[in-house]
Amino acid sequence: TLFRDPYAVCASTRRRHPRYTIEDIARQWKVAHDLLLADLEYLESNLVLYYEDLCGRPDEQLRRISEFLDLTPPLTREMLPPLMPTTRNIHDSPLPLRDLDEENRRVLTVEEILTISRIAGDTISRVGYSPEPAAGARPVRRLSAESELHGHP
């Protein structure tokens, strides 16, 4: 399971799909994550990752993925392409692995941020982020597969 700052996700989704309102995007994010959290207890195994950790500490996160999947040889940063093969980011071009949350968040208005918080605040907290947008685009509490699988966030 990969979690990412919901404000950045909503901004990124709106940029790629401008026909949807921020309200619709926030509702969809909330519903999808509520369903995911409800389903976690039924998973036989699960690895919880955060986008921000993957970008900021890729070696550690690749090690965790490798251990979870029992990969030999383990994944290393050298195995990643120098530029991520996507142009669906905020810059519309391939970029090295890096956290784009703050850049995505900056395009949201204060009203949009408050709307996302109003619609999805409780779920934002449940996945480990602060519902207060001023807290920044970093998880304040990281979920583990074990805690969520047993109902103890």
Short mmCIF file of C-alpha atoms in Angstrom, two decimals:
data_model
loop_
_atom_site.label_atom_id
_atom_site.label_comp_id
_atom_site.label_asym_id
_atom_site.label_seq_id
_atom_site.Cartn_x
_atom_site.Cartn_y
_atom_site.Cartn_z
CA THR A 1 0.00 0.00 0.00
CA LEU A 2 1.45 3.36 -1.01
CA PHE A 3 0.15 6.50 0.67
CA ARG A 4 0.83 10.05 -0.50
CA ASP A 5 -0.05 13.49 0.85
CA PRO A 6 -3.76 13.85 -0.01
CA TYR A 7 -3.54 17.56 -0.77
CA ALA A 8 -0.81 16.92 -3.35
CA VAL A 9 -2.83 14.00 -4.75
CA CYS A 10 -5.93 16.19 -5.15
CA ALA A 11 -3.93 18.96 -6.83
CA SER A 12 -2.22 16.51 -9.16
CA THR A 13 -5.49 14.81 -10.05
CA ARG A 14 -7.15 18.13 -10.83
CA ARG A 15 -4.23 19.18 -13.04
CA ARG A 16 -4.54 15.96 -15.04
CA HIS A 17 -8.36 15.93 -15.03
CA PRO A 18 -9.55 19.56 -14.93
CA ARG A 19 -13.17 18.62 -15.63
CA TYR A 20 -13.50 17.35 -12.03
CA THR A 21 -14.02 19.74 -9.15
CA ILE A 22 -11.78 19.68 -6.11
CA GLU A 23 -14.84 18.53 -4.13
CA ASP A 24 -15.31 15.53 -6.40
CA ILE A 25 -11.61 14.68 -6.27
CA ALA A 26 -11.49 14.95 -2.46
CA ARG A 27 -14.60 12.75 -2.14
CA GLN A 28 -13.12 10.14 -4.47
CA TRP A 29 -9.83 10.17 -2.52
CA LYS A 30 -11.74 9.75 0.77
CA VAL A 31 -13.97 6.92 -0.47
CA ALA A 32 -11.04 5.04 -2.04
CA HIS A 33 -8.93 5.32 1.11
CA ASP A 34 -11.81 4.42 3.44
CA LEU A 35 -12.37 1.27 1.37
CA LEU A 36 -8.65 0.49 1.38
CA LEU A 37 -8.41 0.89 5.16
CA ALA A 38 -11.46 -1.33 5.66
CA ASP A 39 -9.96 -4.00 3.41
CA LEU A 40 -6.52 -4.08 5.06
CA GLU A 41 -7.62 -6.48 7.78
CA TYR A 42 -8.50 -9.05 5.12
CA LEU A 43 -5.10 -8.99 3.44
CA GLU A 44 -2.82 -11.88 4.18
CA SER A 45 0.20 -9.59 3.87
CA ASN A 46 0.73 -5.92 3.18
CA LEU A 47 3.61 -3.48 3.07
CA VAL A 48 2.80 0.13 3.93
CA LEU A 49 4.93 2.72 2.16
CA TYR A 50 4.77 6.49 1.97
CA TYR A 51 5.58 8.36 -1.23
CA GLU A 52 7.52 10.95 0.76
CA ASP A 53 9.73 8.22 2.29
CA LEU A 54 10.23 6.56 -1.08
CA CYS A 55 11.43 9.86 -2.55
CA GLY A 56 13.43 10.95 0.50
CA ARG A 57 14.96 7.63 1.56
CA PRO A 58 14.81 5.42 -1.52
CA ASP A 59 17.53 2.98 -0.40
CA GLU A 60 15.70 2.20 2.83
CA GLN A 61 12.34 1.83 1.09
CA LEU A 62 13.75 -0.33 -1.71
CA ARG A 63 15.27 -2.57 0.98
CA ARG A 64 11.85 -2.84 2.68
CA ILE A 65 10.18 -3.71 -0.65
CA SER A 66 12.87 -6.29 -1.42
CA GLU A 67 12.49 -7.92 1.99
CA PHE A 68 8.71 -7.96 1.72
CA LEU A 69 8.84 -9.58 -1.73
CA ASP A 70 11.84 -11.76 -0.83
CA LEU A 71 13.72 -10.48 -3.89
CA THR A 72 17.17 -11.76 -4.79
CA PRO A 73 19.05 -9.69 -5.68
CA PRO A 74 17.42 -6.89 -3.70
CA LEU A 75 16.29 -3.71 -5.41
CA THR A 76 18.82 -0.88 -5.41
CA ARG A 77 18.71 2.74 -6.47
CA GLU A 78 21.09 1.87 -9.31
CA MET A 79 18.33 -0.29 -10.81
CA LEU A 80 16.06 2.74 -11.15
CA PRO A 81 16.15 4.77 -14.34
CA PRO A 82 17.94 8.13 -13.95
CA LEU A 83 14.70 9.83 -15.02
CA MET A 84 11.34 8.42 -14.03
CA PRO A 85 9.56 7.50 -17.28
CA THR A 86 6.49 9.66 -16.79
CA THR A 87 5.44 13.00 -18.10
CA ARG A 88 2.29 13.11 -15.97
CA ASN A 89 4.00 15.11 -13.22
CA ILE A 90 3.66 18.82 -12.54
CA HIS A 91 6.54 19.58 -14.95
CA ASP A 92 5.22 17.38 -17.79
CA SER A 93 8.65 15.84 -18.27
CA PRO A 94 10.69 12.90 -16.99
CA LEU A 95 12.43 13.77 -13.70
CA PRO A 96 14.77 12.04 -11.30
CA LEU A 97 13.06 10.45 -8.31
CA ARG A 98 11.98 13.39 -6.16
CA ASP A 99 9.13 14.51 -3.95
CA LEU A 100 6.75 16.84 -5.81
CA ASP A 101 4.23 17.26 -2.99
CA GLU A 102 5.03 20.87 -2.08
CA GLU A 103 5.02 21.93 -5.74
CA ASN A 104 1.62 20.29 -6.22
CA ARG A 105 0.23 21.80 -3.01
CA ARG A 106 1.23 25.34 -4.04
CA VAL A 107 -1.35 25.36 -6.86
CA LEU A 108 -4.23 24.91 -4.41
CA THR A 109 -6.10 27.95 -3.16
CA VAL A 110 -6.84 28.40 0.54
CA GLU A 111 -10.49 27.63 -0.21
CA GLU A 112 -9.56 24.38 -2.00
CA ILE A 113 -7.31 23.31 0.87
CA LEU A 114 -10.11 23.94 3.36
CA THR A 115 -12.52 22.01 1.13
CA ILE A 116 -10.22 18.98 1.01
CA SER A 117 -9.76 19.12 4.77
CA ARG A 118 -13.52 19.42 5.37
CA ILE A 119 -14.39 16.50 3.10
CA ALA A 120 -11.53 14.11 3.89
CA GLY A 121 -10.01 15.29 7.19
CA ASP A 122 -10.88 12.20 9.21
CA THR A 123 -9.48 9.87 6.55
CA ILE A 124 -6.41 12.07 6.11
CA SER A 125 -5.67 11.45 9.80
CA ARG A 126 -6.33 7.73 9.50
CA VAL A 127 -3.67 7.30 6.80
CA GLY A 128 -1.07 9.13 8.88
CA TYR A 129 -1.16 12.73 7.67
CA SER A 130 -2.24 15.79 9.60
CA PRO A 131 -5.67 17.07 8.57
CA GLU A 132 -4.22 20.54 9.19
CA PRO A 133 -2.72 21.52 5.82
CA ALA A 134 -0.25 23.89 7.48
CA ALA A 135 1.47 20.83 9.00
CA GLY A 136 3.06 20.21 5.60
CA ALA A 137 3.16 17.36 3.15
CA ARG A 138 4.73 14.77 5.41
CA PRO A 139 3.14 11.94 7.33
CA VAL A 140 2.91 12.73 11.04
CA ARG A 141 2.30 9.10 11.91
CA ARG A 142 3.27 6.14 9.77
CA LEU A 143 0.94 3.19 9.64
CA SER A 144 2.35 -0.29 9.69
CA ALA A 145 0.68 -3.27 8.10
CA GLU A 146 0.53 -4.95 11.50
CA SER A 147 -1.22 -2.07 13.27
CA GLU A 148 -3.82 -1.60 10.56
CA LEU A 149 -4.38 -5.30 10.06
CA HIS A 150 -5.25 -5.66 13.71
CA GLY A 151 -7.26 -2.45 14.06
CA HIS A 152 -4.63 -0.53 16.04
CA PRO A 153 -3.55 2.54 14.05
#
